[in-house]
Amino acid sequence: MKFSELNLIEPLMRALDHAGYEQPTPIQQKAIPPILEGKDVFGCAQTGTGKTAAFTLPMLQLLGNGSAKKRHIRGLVLAPTRELAMQISANMKTYGHHLPLRHTVVFGGVSQNPQVQQLRKGVDVLIATPGRLLDLMQQGFIRLDRIEFLVLDEADRMLDMGFIHDIKRILAKLPAERQNLLFSATASPEIMKLVKSMMKQIVRVSATPKVQTAELVDQSVYFVAKDKKRSLLKHVLRQKEVSHALVFTRTKRGADRVAKDLVRAGINAEAIHGNKSQGARERALKGFKNRSIQVLIATDIASRGIDVDKLSHVINFEIPEVAETYVHRIGRTGRAGSPGKAFSFCTPDEMPYWKDIHKLVRKDIPEVRKHPFALS
Ligand code: AMP
């Protein structure tokens, strides 16, 4: 597909041409048409898929068509971190270069004065982290009563960082009549609850990770009772070939419990997740990279920053509820032509999720029958 098939206006096409993009990414192909039609869209996609352009391009097009005499904030983009907010702002600058729209970005951790100055000049689009936005709203510098377009980017990370109450307070100040977009790498029950609370008719689009990533990985499954999973993990890790493994758990507490259990058994393990300090996370990652730590236990969200070459094993201690997550997880091994292995521990309760995964990867995943904790 070509960008010209997406009905984007000429100023955006020129900016895309200048950026050197040849064709829209899958998430852009799927999300741009319904957004341009004015629909509410839930996009399941992570960084690297081109999701920022997927919401920025149609938003600029829709806002760029109306002409306001006096500028007021009509588009609001919420992001969990300052880095992401700045990245979105940079994207907006690139794509909106030939449009008469003005945008600015506000985030915490820095003086608010320059931000207030920018706001005073009048902006059409505001990119913000939730805390600073609320601060500035309370001081009367920002009014959101004429928002036409709302985007929540990396919504799962916002929830993980404890922003749900801030988000609800912000949503309460917005006009009911508006277009909503929400992007998230996962579609957890919490995310779906938020999506449903914001949107009536939802168009759901997702960028399924390339199935080829999974093809390089040697996958197998162990069927096991829930209370035997930790024993099975120790058994698997003790097999000589498992030198460097990333273990996924569904919850932060689960990650801590598994790490503790492994350490007690004399296995060099460490957990990383959002509740740990930045310093602790960096130490764990460094240790894992230089191989002084053999096993890293992570939740899906915490695992995103992990970029380790030639990871030999990925172990799904729990089966993810969303099949795409499985592909993301196992895609972390077997990179750049080096084959990796992925083991999944599945209880009878988790069978429905396992079946969904099967459907997605379209491949027979062999079962390891011979192990000391096999279901009888
Ligand atoms: P994102 O997932 O939004 O963080 O985008 C990942 C990267 O892909 C960014 O550096 C974008 O500039 C780039 N990008 C976005 N859309 C396209 C496209 N259609 N073709 C090439 N690169 C793109």
mmCIF file with all atom_site columns, N, CA and C and ligand atoms in Angstrom, residues 3 21-25 28 46-53 87 91 95, ligand 1:
data_model
loop_
_atom_site.group_PDB
_atom_site.id
_atom_site.type_symbol
_atom_site.label_atom_id
_atom_site.label_alt_id
_atom_site.label_comp_id
_atom_site.label_asym_id
_atom_site.label_entity_id
_atom_site.label_seq_id
_atom_site.pdbx_PDB_ins_code
_atom_site.Cartn_x
_atom_site.Cartn_y
_atom_site.Cartn_z
_atom_site.occupancy
_atom_site.B_iso_or_equiv
_atom_site.pdbx_formal_charge
_atom_site.auth_seq_id
_atom_site.auth_comp_id
_atom_site.auth_asym_id
_atom_site.auth_atom_id
_atom_site.pdbx_PDB_model_num
ATOM   1  N N   . PHE A 1 3  ? 1.182  5.608  0.619  1.00 0.00 ? 3  PHE A N   1
ATOM   2  C CA  . PHE A 1 3  ? 0.587  6.689  1.413  1.00 0.00 ? 3  PHE A CA  1
ATOM   3  C C   . PHE A 1 3  ? -0.509 7.394  0.622  1.00 0.00 ? 3  PHE A C   1
ATOM   4  N N   . TYR A 1 21 ? 9.661  8.534  4.024  1.00 0.00 ? 21 TYR A N   1
ATOM   5  C CA  . TYR A 1 21 ? 8.857  7.328  4.226  1.00 0.00 ? 21 TYR A CA  1
ATOM   6  C C   . TYR A 1 21 ? 8.292  6.887  2.883  1.00 0.00 ? 21 TYR A C   1
ATOM   7  N N   . GLU A 1 22 ? 8.460  5.621  2.556  1.00 0.00 ? 22 GLU A N   1
ATOM   8  C CA  . GLU A 1 22 ? 7.962  5.154  1.262  1.00 0.00 ? 22 GLU A CA  1
ATOM   9  C C   . GLU A 1 22 ? 6.554  4.600  1.343  1.00 0.00 ? 22 GLU A C   1
ATOM   10 N N   . GLN A 1 23 ? 6.311  3.818  2.388  1.00 0.00 ? 23 GLN A N   1
ATOM   11 C CA  . GLN A 1 23 ? 4.953  3.300  2.524  1.00 0.00 ? 23 GLN A CA  1
ATOM   12 C C   . GLN A 1 23 ? 4.521  3.237  3.970  1.00 0.00 ? 23 GLN A C   1
ATOM   13 N N   . PRO A 1 24 ? 3.199  3.287  4.189  1.00 0.00 ? 24 PRO A N   1
ATOM   14 C CA  . PRO A 1 24 ? 2.720  3.257  5.569  1.00 0.00 ? 24 PRO A CA  1
ATOM   15 C C   . PRO A 1 24 ? 2.992  1.904  6.218  1.00 0.00 ? 24 PRO A C   1
ATOM   16 N N   . THR A 1 25 ? 3.278  1.933  7.498  1.00 0.00 ? 25 THR A N   1
ATOM   17 C CA  . THR A 1 25 ? 3.473  0.681  8.238  1.00 0.00 ? 25 THR A CA  1
ATOM   18 C C   . THR A 1 25 ? 2.091  0.049  8.464  1.00 0.00 ? 25 THR A C   1
ATOM   19 N N   . GLN A 1 28 ? -0.262 2.011  10.585 1.00 0.00 ? 28 GLN A N   1
ATOM   20 C CA  . GLN A 1 28 ? -0.713 3.229  9.898  1.00 0.00 ? 28 GLN A CA  1
ATOM   21 C C   . GLN A 1 28 ? -1.786 2.891  8.862  1.00 0.00 ? 28 GLN A C   1
ATOM   22 N N   . GLN A 1 46 ? 3.104  -1.388 19.787 1.00 0.00 ? 46 GLN A N   1
ATOM   23 C CA  . GLN A 1 46 ? 4.148  -0.838 20.638 1.00 0.00 ? 46 GLN A CA  1
ATOM   24 C C   . GLN A 1 46 ? 5.094  0.065  19.846 1.00 0.00 ? 46 GLN A C   1
ATOM   25 N N   . THR A 1 47 ? 5.997  0.683  20.557 1.00 0.00 ? 47 THR A N   1
ATOM   26 C CA  . THR A 1 47 ? 6.975  1.567  19.929 1.00 0.00 ? 47 THR A CA  1
ATOM   27 C C   . THR A 1 47 ? 7.736  0.818  18.850 1.00 0.00 ? 47 THR A C   1
ATOM   28 N N   . GLY A 1 48 ? 7.981  1.500  17.759 1.00 0.00 ? 48 GLY A N   1
ATOM   29 C CA  . GLY A 1 48 ? 8.728  0.861  16.679 1.00 0.00 ? 48 GLY A CA  1
ATOM   30 C C   . GLY A 1 48 ? 7.831  0.425  15.540 1.00 0.00 ? 48 GLY A C   1
ATOM   31 N N   . THR A 1 49 ? 6.524  0.470  15.767 1.00 0.00 ? 49 THR A N   1
ATOM   32 C CA  . THR A 1 49 ? 5.583  0.058  14.718 1.00 0.00 ? 49 THR A CA  1
ATOM   33 C C   . THR A 1 49 ? 5.164  1.238  13.846 1.00 0.00 ? 49 THR A C   1
ATOM   34 N N   . GLY A 1 50 ? 5.552  2.454  14.265 1.00 0.00 ? 50 GLY A N   1
ATOM   35 C CA  . GLY A 1 50 ? 5.108  3.638  13.535 1.00 0.00 ? 50 GLY A CA  1
ATOM   36 C C   . GLY A 1 50 ? 3.789  4.162  14.079 1.00 0.00 ? 50 GLY A C   1
ATOM   37 N N   . LYS A 1 51 ? 3.486  3.830  15.335 1.00 0.00 ? 51 LYS A N   1
ATOM   38 C CA  . LYS A 1 51 ? 2.194  4.212  15.918 1.00 0.00 ? 51 LYS A CA  1
ATOM   39 C C   . LYS A 1 51 ? 2.055  5.726  16.084 1.00 0.00 ? 51 LYS A C   1
ATOM   40 N N   . THR A 1 52 ? 3.156  6.424  16.321 1.00 0.00 ? 52 THR A N   1
ATOM   41 C CA  . THR A 1 52 ? 3.047  7.872  16.544 1.00 0.00 ? 52 THR A CA  1
ATOM   42 C C   . THR A 1 52 ? 2.481  8.555  15.303 1.00 0.00 ? 52 THR A C   1
ATOM   43 N N   . ALA A 1 53 ? 3.031  8.189  14.131 1.00 0.00 ? 53 ALA A N   1
ATOM   44 C CA  . ALA A 1 53 ? 2.498  8.777  12.894 1.00 0.00 ? 53 ALA A CA  1
ATOM   45 C C   . ALA A 1 53 ? 1.069  8.301  12.658 1.00 0.00 ? 53 ALA A C   1
ATOM   46 N N   . GLN A 1 87 ? 9.304  12.956 22.167 1.00 0.00 ? 87 GLN A N   1
ATOM   47 C CA  . GLN A 1 87 ? 9.350  12.227 20.897 1.00 0.00 ? 87 GLN A CA  1
ATOM   48 C C   . GLN A 1 87 ? 8.101  12.538 20.047 1.00 0.00 ? 87 GLN A C   1
ATOM   49 N N   . ASN A 1 91 ? 7.846  14.359 16.383 1.00 0.00 ? 91 ASN A N   1
ATOM   50 C CA  . ASN A 1 91 ? 7.085  13.798 15.257 1.00 0.00 ? 91 ASN A CA  1
ATOM   51 C C   . ASN A 1 91 ? 6.094  14.824 14.713 1.00 0.00 ? 91 ASN A C   1
ATOM   52 N N   . TYR A 1 95 ? 5.748  16.168 10.870 1.00 0.00 ? 95 TYR A N   1
ATOM   53 C CA  . TYR A 1 95 ? 4.576  15.939 10.018 1.00 0.00 ? 95 TYR A CA  1
ATOM   54 C C   . TYR A 1 95 ? 3.758  17.205 9.796  1.00 0.00 ? 95 TYR A C   1
HETATM 55 P P1  . AMP B 2 .  ? 7.073  4.823  16.533 1.00 0.00 ? 1  AMP B P1  1
HETATM 56 O O1  . AMP B 2 .  ? 6.572  3.412  16.593 1.00 0.00 ? 1  AMP B O1  1
HETATM 57 O O2  . AMP B 2 .  ? 5.970  5.788  16.317 1.00 0.00 ? 1  AMP B O2  1
HETATM 58 O O3  . AMP B 2 .  ? 7.933  5.150  17.708 1.00 0.00 ? 1  AMP B O3  1
HETATM 59 O O4  . AMP B 2 .  ? 7.984  4.971  15.202 1.00 0.00 ? 1  AMP B O4  1
HETATM 60 C C1  . AMP B 2 .  ? 9.167  4.264  15.058 1.00 0.00 ? 1  AMP B C1  1
HETATM 61 C C2  . AMP B 2 .  ? 10.067 4.899  14.002 1.00 0.00 ? 1  AMP B C2  1
HETATM 62 O O5  . AMP B 2 .  ? 9.603  4.634  12.677 1.00 0.00 ? 1  AMP B O5  1
HETATM 63 C C3  . AMP B 2 .  ? 10.209 6.406  14.102 1.00 0.00 ? 1  AMP B C3  1
HETATM 64 O O6  . AMP B 2 .  ? 11.578 6.707  14.022 1.00 0.00 ? 1  AMP B O6  1
HETATM 65 C C4  . AMP B 2 .  ? 9.468  6.939  12.891 1.00 0.00 ? 1  AMP B C4  1
HETATM 66 O O7  . AMP B 2 .  ? 10.070 8.118  12.425 1.00 0.00 ? 1  AMP B O7  1
HETATM 67 C C5  . AMP B 2 .  ? 9.610  5.802  11.891 1.00 0.00 ? 1  AMP B C5  1
HETATM 68 N N1  . AMP B 2 .  ? 8.476  5.690  10.960 1.00 0.00 ? 1  AMP B N1  1
HETATM 69 C C6  . AMP B 2 .  ? 7.163  5.878  11.231 1.00 0.00 ? 1  AMP B C6  1
HETATM 70 N N2  . AMP B 2 .  ? 6.404  5.634  10.145 1.00 0.00 ? 1  AMP B N2  1
HETATM 71 C C7  . AMP B 2 .  ? 7.243  5.245  9.158  1.00 0.00 ? 1  AMP B C7  1
HETATM 72 C C8  . AMP B 2 .  ? 7.053  4.855  7.803  1.00 0.00 ? 1  AMP B C8  1
HETATM 73 N N3  . AMP B 2 .  ? 5.852  4.778  7.236  1.00 0.00 ? 1  AMP B N3  1
HETATM 74 N N4  . AMP B 2 .  ? 8.146  4.516  7.079  1.00 0.00 ? 1  AMP B N4  1
HETATM 75 C C9  . AMP B 2 .  ? 9.368  4.583  7.645  1.00 0.00 ? 1  AMP B C9  1
HETATM 76 N N5  . AMP B 2 .  ? 9.625  4.943  8.922  1.00 0.00 ? 1  AMP B N5  1
HETATM 77 C C10 . AMP B 2 .  ? 8.578  5.272  9.673  1.00 0.00 ? 1  AMP B C10 1
#
